[in-house]
PDB file of C-alpha atoms in Angstrom:
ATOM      1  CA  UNK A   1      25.582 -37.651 -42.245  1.00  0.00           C
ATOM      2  CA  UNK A   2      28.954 -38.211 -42.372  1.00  0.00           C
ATOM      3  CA  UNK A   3      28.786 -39.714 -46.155  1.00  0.00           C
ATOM      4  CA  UNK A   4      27.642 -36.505 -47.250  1.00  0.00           C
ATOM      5  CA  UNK A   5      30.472 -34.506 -45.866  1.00  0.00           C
ATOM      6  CA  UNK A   6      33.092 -36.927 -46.909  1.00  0.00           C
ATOM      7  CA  UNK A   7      31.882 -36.859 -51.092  1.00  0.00           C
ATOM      8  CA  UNK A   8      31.467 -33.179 -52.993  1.00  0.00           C
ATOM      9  CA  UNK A   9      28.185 -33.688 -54.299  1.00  0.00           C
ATOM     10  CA  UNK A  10      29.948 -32.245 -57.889  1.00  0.00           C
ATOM     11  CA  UNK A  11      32.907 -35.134 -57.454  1.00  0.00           C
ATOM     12  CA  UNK A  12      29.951 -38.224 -57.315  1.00  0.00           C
ATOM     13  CA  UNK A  13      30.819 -41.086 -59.410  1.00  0.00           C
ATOM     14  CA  UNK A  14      29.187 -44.297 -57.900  1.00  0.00           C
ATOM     15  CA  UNK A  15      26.480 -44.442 -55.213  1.00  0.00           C
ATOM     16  CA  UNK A  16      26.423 -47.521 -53.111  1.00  0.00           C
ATOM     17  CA  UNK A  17      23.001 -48.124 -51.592  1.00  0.00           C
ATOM     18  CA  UNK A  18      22.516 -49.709 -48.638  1.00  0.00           C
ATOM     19  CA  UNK A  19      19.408 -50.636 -46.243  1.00  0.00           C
ATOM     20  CA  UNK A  20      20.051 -48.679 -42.618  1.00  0.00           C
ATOM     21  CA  UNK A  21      23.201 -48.382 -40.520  1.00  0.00           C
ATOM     22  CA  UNK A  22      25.115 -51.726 -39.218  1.00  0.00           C
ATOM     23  CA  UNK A  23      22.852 -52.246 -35.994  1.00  0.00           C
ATOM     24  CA  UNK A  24      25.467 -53.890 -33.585  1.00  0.00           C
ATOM     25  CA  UNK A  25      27.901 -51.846 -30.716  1.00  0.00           C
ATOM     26  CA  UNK A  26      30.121 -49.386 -32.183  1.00  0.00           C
ATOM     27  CA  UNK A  27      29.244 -50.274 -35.753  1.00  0.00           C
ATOM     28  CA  UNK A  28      27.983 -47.434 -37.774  1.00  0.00           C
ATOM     29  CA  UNK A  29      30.124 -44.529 -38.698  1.00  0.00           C
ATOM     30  CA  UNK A  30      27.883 -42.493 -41.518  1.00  0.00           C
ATOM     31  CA  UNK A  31      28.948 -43.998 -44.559  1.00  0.00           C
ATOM     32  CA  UNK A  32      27.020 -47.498 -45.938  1.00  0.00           C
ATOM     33  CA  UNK A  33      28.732 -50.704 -45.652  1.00  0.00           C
ATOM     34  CA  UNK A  34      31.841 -48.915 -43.419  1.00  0.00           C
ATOM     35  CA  UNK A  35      32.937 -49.754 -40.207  1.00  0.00           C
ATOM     36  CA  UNK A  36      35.417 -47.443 -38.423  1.00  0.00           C
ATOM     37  CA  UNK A  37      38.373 -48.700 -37.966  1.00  0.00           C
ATOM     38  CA  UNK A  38      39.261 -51.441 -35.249  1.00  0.00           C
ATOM     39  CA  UNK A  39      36.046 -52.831 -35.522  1.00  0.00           C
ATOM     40  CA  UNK A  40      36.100 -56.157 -36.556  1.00  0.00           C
ATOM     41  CA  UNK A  41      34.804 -56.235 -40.555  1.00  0.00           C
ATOM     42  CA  UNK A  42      31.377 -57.536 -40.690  1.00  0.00           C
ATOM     43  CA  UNK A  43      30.165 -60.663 -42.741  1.00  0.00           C
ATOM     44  CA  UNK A  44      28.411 -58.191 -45.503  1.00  0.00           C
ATOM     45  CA  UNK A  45      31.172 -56.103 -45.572  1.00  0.00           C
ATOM     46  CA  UNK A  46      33.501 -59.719 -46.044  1.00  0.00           C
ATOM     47  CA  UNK A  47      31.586 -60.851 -48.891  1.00  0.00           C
ATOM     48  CA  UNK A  48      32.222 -57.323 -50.729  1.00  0.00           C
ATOM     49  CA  UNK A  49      35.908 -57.864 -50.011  1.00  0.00           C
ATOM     50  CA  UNK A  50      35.655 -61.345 -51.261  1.00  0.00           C
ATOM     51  CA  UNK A  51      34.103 -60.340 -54.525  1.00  0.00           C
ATOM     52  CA  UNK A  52      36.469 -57.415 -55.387  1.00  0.00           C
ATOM     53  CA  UNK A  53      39.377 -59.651 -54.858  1.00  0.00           C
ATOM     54  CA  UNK A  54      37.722 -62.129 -57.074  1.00  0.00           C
ATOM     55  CA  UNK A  55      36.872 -59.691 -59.442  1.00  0.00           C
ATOM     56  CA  UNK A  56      39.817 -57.529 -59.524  1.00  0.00           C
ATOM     57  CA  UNK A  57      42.497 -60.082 -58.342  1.00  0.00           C
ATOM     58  CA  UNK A  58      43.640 -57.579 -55.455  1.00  0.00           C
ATOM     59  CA  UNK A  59      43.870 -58.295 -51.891  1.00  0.00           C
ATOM     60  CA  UNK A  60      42.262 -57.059 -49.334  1.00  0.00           C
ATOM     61  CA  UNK A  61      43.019 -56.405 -45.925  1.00  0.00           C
ATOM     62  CA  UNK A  62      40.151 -58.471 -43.860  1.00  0.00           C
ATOM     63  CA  UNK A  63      41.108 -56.463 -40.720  1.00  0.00           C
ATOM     64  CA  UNK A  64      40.151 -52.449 -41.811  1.00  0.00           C
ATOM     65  CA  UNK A  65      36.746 -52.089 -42.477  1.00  0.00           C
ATOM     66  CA  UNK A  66      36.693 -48.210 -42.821  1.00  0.00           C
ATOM     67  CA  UNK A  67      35.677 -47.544 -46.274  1.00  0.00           C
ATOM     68  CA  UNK A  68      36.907 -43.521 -46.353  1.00  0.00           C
ATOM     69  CA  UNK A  69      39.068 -43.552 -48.867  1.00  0.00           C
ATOM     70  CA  UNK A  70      36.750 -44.860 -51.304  1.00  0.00           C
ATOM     71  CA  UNK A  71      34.972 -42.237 -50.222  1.00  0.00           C
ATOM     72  CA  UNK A  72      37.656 -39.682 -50.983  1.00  0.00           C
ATOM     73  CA  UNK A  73      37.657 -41.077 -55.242  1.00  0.00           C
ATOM     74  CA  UNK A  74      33.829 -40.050 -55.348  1.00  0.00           C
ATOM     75  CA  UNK A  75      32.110 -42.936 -53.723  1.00  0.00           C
ATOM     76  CA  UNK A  76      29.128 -42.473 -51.802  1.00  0.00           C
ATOM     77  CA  UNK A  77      28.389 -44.656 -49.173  1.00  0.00           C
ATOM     78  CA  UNK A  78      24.318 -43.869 -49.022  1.00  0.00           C
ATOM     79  CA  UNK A  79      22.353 -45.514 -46.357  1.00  0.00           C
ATOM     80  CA  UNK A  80      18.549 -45.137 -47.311  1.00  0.00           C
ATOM     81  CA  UNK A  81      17.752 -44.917 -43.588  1.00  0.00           C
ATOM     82  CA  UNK A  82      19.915 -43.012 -41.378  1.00  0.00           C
ATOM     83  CA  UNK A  83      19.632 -44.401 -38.182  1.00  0.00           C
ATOM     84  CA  UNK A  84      18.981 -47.577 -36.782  1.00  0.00           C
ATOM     85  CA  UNK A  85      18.317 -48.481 -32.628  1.00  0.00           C
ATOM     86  CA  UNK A  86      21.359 -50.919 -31.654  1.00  0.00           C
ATOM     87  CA  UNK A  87      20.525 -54.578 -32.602  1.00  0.00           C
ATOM     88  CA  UNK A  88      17.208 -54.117 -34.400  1.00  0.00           C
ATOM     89  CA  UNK A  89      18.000 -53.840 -38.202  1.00  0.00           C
ATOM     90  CA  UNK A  90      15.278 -51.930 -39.887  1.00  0.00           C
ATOM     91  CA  UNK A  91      13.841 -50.072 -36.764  1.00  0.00           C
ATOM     92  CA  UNK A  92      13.366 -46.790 -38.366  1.00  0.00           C
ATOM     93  CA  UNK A  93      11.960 -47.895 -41.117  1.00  0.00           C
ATOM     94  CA  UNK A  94       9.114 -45.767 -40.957  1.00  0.00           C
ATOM     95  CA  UNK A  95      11.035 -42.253 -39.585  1.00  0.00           C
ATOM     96  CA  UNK A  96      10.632 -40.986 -42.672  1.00  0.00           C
ATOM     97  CA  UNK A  97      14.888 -41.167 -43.662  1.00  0.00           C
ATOM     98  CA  UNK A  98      13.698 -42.594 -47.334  1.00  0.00           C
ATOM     99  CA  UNK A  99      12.025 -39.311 -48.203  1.00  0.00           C
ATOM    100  CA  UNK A 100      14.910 -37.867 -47.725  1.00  0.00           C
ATOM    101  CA  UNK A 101      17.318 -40.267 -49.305  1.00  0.00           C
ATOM    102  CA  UNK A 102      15.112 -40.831 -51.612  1.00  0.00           C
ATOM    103  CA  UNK A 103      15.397 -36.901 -52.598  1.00  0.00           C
ATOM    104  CA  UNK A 104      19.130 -37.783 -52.443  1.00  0.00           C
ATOM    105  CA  UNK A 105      19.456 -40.275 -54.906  1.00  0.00           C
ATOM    106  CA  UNK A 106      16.721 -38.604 -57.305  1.00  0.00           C
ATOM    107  CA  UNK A 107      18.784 -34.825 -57.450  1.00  0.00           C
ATOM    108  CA  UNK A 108      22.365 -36.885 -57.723  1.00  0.00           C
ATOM    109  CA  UNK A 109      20.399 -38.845 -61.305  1.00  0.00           C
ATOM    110  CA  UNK A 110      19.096 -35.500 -62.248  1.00  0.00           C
ATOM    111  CA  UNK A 111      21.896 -33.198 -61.719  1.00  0.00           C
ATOM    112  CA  UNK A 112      24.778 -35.611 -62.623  1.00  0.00           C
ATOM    113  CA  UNK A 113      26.119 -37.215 -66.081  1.00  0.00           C
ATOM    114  CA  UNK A 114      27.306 -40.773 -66.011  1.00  0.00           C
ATOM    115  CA  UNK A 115      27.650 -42.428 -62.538  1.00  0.00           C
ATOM    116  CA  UNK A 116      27.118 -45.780 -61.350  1.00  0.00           C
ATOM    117  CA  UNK A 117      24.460 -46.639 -59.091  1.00  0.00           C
ATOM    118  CA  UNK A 118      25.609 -50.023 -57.370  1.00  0.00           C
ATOM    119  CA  UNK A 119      22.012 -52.220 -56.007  1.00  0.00           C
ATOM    120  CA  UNK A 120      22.278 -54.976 -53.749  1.00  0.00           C
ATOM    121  CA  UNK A 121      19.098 -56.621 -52.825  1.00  0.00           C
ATOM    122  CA  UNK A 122      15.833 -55.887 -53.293  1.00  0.00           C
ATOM    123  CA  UNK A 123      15.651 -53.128 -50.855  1.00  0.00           C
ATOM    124  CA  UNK A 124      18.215 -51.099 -52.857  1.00  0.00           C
ATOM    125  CA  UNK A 125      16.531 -51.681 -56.266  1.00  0.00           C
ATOM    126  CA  UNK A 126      13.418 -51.021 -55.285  1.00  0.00           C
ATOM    127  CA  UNK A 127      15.387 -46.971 -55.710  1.00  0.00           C
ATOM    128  CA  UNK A 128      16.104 -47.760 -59.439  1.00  0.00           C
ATOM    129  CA  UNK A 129      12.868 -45.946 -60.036  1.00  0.00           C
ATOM    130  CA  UNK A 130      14.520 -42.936 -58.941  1.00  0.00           C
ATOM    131  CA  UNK A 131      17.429 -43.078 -61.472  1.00  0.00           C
ATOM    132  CA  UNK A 132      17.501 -42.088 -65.137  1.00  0.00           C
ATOM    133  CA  UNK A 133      18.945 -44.946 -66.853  1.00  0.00           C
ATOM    134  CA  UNK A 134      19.448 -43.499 -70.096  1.00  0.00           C
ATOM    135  CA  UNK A 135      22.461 -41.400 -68.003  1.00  0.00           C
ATOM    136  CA  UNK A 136      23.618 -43.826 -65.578  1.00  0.00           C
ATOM    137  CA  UNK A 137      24.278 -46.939 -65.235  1.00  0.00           C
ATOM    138  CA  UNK A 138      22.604 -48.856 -62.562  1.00  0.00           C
ATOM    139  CA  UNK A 139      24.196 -52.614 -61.453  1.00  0.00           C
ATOM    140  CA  UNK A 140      22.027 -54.716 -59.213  1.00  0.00           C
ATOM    141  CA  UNK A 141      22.683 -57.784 -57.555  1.00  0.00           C
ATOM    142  CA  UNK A 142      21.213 -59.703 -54.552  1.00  0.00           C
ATOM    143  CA  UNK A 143      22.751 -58.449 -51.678  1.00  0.00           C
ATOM    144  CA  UNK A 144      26.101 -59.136 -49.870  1.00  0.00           C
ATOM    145  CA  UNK A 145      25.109 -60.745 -46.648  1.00  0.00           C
ATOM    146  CA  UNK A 146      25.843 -64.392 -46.169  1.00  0.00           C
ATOM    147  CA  UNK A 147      22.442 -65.005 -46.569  1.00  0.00           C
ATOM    148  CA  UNK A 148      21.803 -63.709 -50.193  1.00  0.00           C
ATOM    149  CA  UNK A 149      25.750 -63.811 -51.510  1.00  0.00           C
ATOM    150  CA  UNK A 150      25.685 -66.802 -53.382  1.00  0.00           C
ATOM    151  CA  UNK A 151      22.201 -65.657 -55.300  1.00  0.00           C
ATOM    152  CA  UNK A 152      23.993 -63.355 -57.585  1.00  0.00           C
ATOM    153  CA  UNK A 153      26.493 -61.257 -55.700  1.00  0.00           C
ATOM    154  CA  UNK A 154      29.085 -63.460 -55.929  1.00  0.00           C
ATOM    155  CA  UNK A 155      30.399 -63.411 -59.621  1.00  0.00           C
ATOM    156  CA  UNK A 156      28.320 -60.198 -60.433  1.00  0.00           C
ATOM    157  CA  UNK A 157      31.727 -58.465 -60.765  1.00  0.00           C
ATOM    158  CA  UNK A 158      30.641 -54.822 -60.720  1.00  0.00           C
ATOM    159  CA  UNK A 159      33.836 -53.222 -59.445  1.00  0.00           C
ATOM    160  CA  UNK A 160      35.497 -54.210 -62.262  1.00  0.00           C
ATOM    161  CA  UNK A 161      31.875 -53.359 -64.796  1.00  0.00           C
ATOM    162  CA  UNK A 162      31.724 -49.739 -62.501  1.00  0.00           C
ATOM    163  CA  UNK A 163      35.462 -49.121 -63.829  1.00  0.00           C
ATOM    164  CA  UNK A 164      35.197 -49.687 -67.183  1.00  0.00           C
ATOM    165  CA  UNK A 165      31.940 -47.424 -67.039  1.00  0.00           C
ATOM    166  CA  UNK A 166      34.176 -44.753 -65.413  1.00  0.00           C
ATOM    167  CA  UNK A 167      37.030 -45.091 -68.342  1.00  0.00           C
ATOM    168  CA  UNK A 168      34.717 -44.938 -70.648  1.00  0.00           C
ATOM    169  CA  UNK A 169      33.290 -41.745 -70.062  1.00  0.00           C
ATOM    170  CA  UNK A 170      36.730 -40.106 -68.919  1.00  0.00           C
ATOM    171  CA  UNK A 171      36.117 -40.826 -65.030  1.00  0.00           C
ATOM    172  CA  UNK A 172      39.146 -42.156 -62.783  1.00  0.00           C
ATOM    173  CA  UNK A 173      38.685 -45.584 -61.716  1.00  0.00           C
ATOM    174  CA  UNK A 174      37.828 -46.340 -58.348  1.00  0.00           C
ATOM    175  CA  UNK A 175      40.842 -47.659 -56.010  1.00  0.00           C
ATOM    176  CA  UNK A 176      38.993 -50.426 -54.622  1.00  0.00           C
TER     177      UNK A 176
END
């Protein structure tokens, strides 16, 4: 749950949705995509950093995976399901987390005015149904792993898309 201590429900500006928890020793820390840090970055996670230096011409540094501080500008870092048994990706599927999240995603489209929902892979867009996209705008993508990258993730540039969103409705950007 850490994710939903970490962003102010009132301070939400882009939701990241991912599948379940990183599934190998040490991984997961609460917040989608985010390792903590010391733990080497994983190839997902890579592929993101690859694209936002791409996108945004910054670099990155490939050894900290511990995405709080994007946190801290009004990112959240939703996992759809919330746990995850150690090297079994998708083991609670059916635990009933995506009610929940689900609820999640649904109150932050309802109750908030102009954030960016960020989609990779079908998983994630499968919860565009949940999102009013006369208010928000949604980007979707295939997803990062180095299985799916090169169908649409690379070159989709939405870090730099989410930020001019932001500008243009008076929002910081996002630090990425």
């Amino acid at each position: 749950f850490k994710a939903f201590f970490s962003t102010s429900f009132s301070k939400v500006s882009v939701v990241i949705v991912g599948q379940d928890p990183y599934h190998g020793e040490n991984q997961a820390e609460g917040f989608a995509f985010s390792v903590p840090e010391g733990v080497r970055v994983p190839p997902s996670l890579r592929n993101i950093y690859k694209e936002i230096e791409t996108d945004l011409g910054v670099t990155k540094d490939y050894s900290n995976g511990h995405l709080e501080e994007w946190t801290k500008q009004g990112v959240f870092l939703l996992n759809a399901i919330l746990t995850v048994r150690a090297h079994l990706p998708a083991s609670h599927k059916k635990m009933e987390w995506e009610a929940f999240t689900d609820y999640v995603i649904k109150t932050i489209s309802d109750k908030n005015e102009n954030v960016v929902f960020i989609l990779w892979g079908n998983f994630a867009q499968s919860k565009s149904q949940l999102i009013d996209s006369t208010k928000h705008l949604i980007l979707e993508s295939s997803h990062p792993s180095p299985l799916a990258a090169h169908q649409g993730f690379f070159g989709s540039k939405h870090f730099s898309k989410c930020n001019e969103y932001l500008c243009s409705h008076t929002k910081d950007k996002i630090l990425w």
